Short mmCIF file of C-alpha atoms in Angstrom, two decimals:
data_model
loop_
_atom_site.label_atom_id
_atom_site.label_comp_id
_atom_site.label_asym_id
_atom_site.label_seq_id
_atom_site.Cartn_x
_atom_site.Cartn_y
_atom_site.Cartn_z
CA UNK D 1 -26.58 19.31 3.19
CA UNK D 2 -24.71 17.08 1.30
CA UNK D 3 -22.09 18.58 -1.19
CA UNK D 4 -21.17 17.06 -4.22
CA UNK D 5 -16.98 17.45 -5.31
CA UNK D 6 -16.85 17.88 -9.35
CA UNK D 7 -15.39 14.82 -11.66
CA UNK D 8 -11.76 15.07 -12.53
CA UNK D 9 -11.61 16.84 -16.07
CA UNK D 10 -10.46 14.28 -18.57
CA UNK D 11 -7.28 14.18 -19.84
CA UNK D 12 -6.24 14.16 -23.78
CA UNK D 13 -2.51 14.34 -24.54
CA UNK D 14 -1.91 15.07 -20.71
CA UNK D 15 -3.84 17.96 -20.75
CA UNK D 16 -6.76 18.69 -18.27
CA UNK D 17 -10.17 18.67 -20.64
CA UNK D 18 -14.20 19.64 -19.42
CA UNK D 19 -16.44 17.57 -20.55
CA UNK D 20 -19.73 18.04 -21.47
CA UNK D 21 -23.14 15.65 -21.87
CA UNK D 22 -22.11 15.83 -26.00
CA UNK D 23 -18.36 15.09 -25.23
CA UNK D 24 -19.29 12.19 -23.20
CA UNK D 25 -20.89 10.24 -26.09
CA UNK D 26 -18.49 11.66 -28.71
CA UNK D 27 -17.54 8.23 -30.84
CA UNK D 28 -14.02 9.04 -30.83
CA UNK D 29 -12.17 6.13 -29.19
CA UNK D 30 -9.67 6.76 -26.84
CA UNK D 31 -6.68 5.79 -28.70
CA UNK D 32 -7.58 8.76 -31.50
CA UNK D 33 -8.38 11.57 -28.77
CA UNK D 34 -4.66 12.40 -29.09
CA UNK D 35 -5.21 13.06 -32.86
CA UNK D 36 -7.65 15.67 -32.05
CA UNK D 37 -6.99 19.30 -30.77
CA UNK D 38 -7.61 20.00 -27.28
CA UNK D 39 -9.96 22.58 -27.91
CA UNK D 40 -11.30 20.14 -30.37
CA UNK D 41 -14.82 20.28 -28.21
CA UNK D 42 -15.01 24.22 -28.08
CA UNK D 43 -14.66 23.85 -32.25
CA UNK D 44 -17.13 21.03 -32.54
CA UNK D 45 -19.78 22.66 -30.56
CA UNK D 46 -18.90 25.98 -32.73
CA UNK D 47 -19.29 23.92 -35.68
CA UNK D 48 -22.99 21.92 -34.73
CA UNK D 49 -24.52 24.84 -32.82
CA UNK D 50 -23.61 28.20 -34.29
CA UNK D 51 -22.96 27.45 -37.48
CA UNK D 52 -25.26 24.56 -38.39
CA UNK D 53 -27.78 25.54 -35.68
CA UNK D 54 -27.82 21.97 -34.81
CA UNK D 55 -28.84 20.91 -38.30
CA UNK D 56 -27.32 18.21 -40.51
CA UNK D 57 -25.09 20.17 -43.15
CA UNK D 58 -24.80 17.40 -45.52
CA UNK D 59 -25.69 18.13 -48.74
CA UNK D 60 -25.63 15.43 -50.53
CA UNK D 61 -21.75 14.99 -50.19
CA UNK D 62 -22.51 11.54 -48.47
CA UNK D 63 -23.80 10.11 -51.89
CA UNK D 64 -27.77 10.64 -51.22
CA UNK D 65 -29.45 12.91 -52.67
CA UNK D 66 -31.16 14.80 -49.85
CA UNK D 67 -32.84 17.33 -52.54
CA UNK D 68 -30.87 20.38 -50.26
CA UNK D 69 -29.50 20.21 -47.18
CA UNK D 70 -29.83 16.83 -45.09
CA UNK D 71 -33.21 17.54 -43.03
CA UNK D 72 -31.98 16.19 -39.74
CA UNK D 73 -31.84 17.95 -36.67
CA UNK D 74 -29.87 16.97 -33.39
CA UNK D 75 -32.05 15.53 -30.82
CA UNK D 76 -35.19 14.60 -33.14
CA UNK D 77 -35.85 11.54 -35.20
CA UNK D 78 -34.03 11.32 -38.26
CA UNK D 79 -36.31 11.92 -41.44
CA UNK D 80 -34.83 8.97 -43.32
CA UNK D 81 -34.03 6.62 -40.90
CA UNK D 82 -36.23 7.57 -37.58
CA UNK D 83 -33.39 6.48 -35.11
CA UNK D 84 -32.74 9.97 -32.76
CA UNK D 85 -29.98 11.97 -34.34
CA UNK D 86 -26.90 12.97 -32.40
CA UNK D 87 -24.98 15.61 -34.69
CA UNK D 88 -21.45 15.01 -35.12
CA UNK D 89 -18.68 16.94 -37.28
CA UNK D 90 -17.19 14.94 -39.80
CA UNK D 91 -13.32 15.99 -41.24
CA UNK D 92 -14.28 16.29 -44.94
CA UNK D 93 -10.07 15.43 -45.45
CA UNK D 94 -10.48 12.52 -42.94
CA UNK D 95 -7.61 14.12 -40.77
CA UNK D 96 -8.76 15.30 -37.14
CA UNK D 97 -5.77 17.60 -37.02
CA UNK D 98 -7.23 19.76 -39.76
CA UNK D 99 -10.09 21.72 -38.21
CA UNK D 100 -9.99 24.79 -40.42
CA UNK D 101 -14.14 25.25 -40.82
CA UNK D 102 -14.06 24.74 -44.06
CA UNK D 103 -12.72 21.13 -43.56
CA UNK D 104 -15.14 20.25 -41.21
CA UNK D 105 -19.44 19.60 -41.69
CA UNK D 106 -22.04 19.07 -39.51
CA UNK D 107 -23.73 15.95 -39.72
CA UNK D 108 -26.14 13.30 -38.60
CA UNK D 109 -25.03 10.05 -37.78
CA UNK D 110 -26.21 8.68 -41.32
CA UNK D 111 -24.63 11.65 -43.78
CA UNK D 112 -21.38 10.98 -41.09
CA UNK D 113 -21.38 6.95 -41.77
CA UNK D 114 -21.86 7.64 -45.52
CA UNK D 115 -19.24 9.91 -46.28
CA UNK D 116 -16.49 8.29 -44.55
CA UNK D 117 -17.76 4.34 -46.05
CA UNK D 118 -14.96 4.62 -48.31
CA UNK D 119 -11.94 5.87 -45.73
CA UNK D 120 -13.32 3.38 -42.93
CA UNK D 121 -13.47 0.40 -45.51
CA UNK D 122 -9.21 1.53 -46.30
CA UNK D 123 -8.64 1.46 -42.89
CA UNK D 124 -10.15 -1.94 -41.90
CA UNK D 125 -8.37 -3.00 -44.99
CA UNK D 126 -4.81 -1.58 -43.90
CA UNK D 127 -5.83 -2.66 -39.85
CA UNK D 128 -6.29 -6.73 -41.10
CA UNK D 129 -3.12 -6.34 -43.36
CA UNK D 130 -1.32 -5.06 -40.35
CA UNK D 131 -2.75 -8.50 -38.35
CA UNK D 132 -2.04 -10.23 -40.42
CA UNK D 133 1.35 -9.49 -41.09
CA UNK D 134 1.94 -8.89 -37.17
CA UNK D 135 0.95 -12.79 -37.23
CA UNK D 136 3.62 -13.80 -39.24
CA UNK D 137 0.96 -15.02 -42.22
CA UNK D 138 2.33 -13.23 -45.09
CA UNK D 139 0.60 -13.43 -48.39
CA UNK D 140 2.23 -15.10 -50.96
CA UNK D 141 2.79 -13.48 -54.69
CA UNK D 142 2.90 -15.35 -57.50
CA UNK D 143 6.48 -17.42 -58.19
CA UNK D 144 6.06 -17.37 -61.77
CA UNK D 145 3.97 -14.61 -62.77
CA UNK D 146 4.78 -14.64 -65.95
CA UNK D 147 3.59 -18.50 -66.74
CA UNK D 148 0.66 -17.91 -65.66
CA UNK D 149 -0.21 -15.85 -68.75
#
């Protein structure tokens, strides 16, 4: 009989972390996981199973009008879009530290991409500003600003 020894648990922040199937495709790239709690899986599963029941809890906060509650369930074929849905929790305050419940919703991968459009288009913006100034390529203002009037 062959015996199998168990994966070493992941670390986040130096501490020792389970994973799970879910965890394992969680789009949060390494170099954020110290943003997040370490419980932060224990709340997200809280969050998509027992509250949301594994149901999209977008309600039209991601600018389309779902008529309700966002129809997509974890695991099935989005209603909108037809790819398979993996639930996620999005931080309605964009701040993973904040994970009071109220801050936090339930959604598919579309409602998710939607509502943060706005914060992820700030970021890239403030990410090539930071290249570009790491670069030494500075934008240059106006000498005369006033002439130019």
């Amino acid at each position: 009989m062959t015996t199998q020894t168990a994966a070493p648990a992941r670390l986040r922040g130096g501490h020792p972390q389970h994973t799970t199937d879910q965890e394992q495709h969680m789009p949060i790239r390494p170099e954020n996981r110290g943003r997040y709690p370490i419980n932060w899986p224990d709340i997200s599963r809280s969050i998509r199973i027992d509250r949301a029941r594994l149901r999209c809890e977008c309600d039209g906060r991601c600018g389309t009008s779902h008529g309700g509650r966002c129809a997509a369930r974890n695991a099935r074929p989005n209603p909108m879009t037809g790819s398979l849905v993996v639930l996620t929790v999005a931080h309605l305050d964009h701040n993973p530290a904040n994970c009071d419940p109220a801050n936090l919703m339930a959604a598919c991968q579309a409602c998710h991409l939607r509502y943060d459009r706005e914060h992820h288009a700030q970021t890239r913006a403030a990410t090539r500003r930071a290249a570009i100034t790491a670069a030494g390529q500075l934008t240059l203002e106006d000498p005369c600003p006033s002439a130019s009037t």
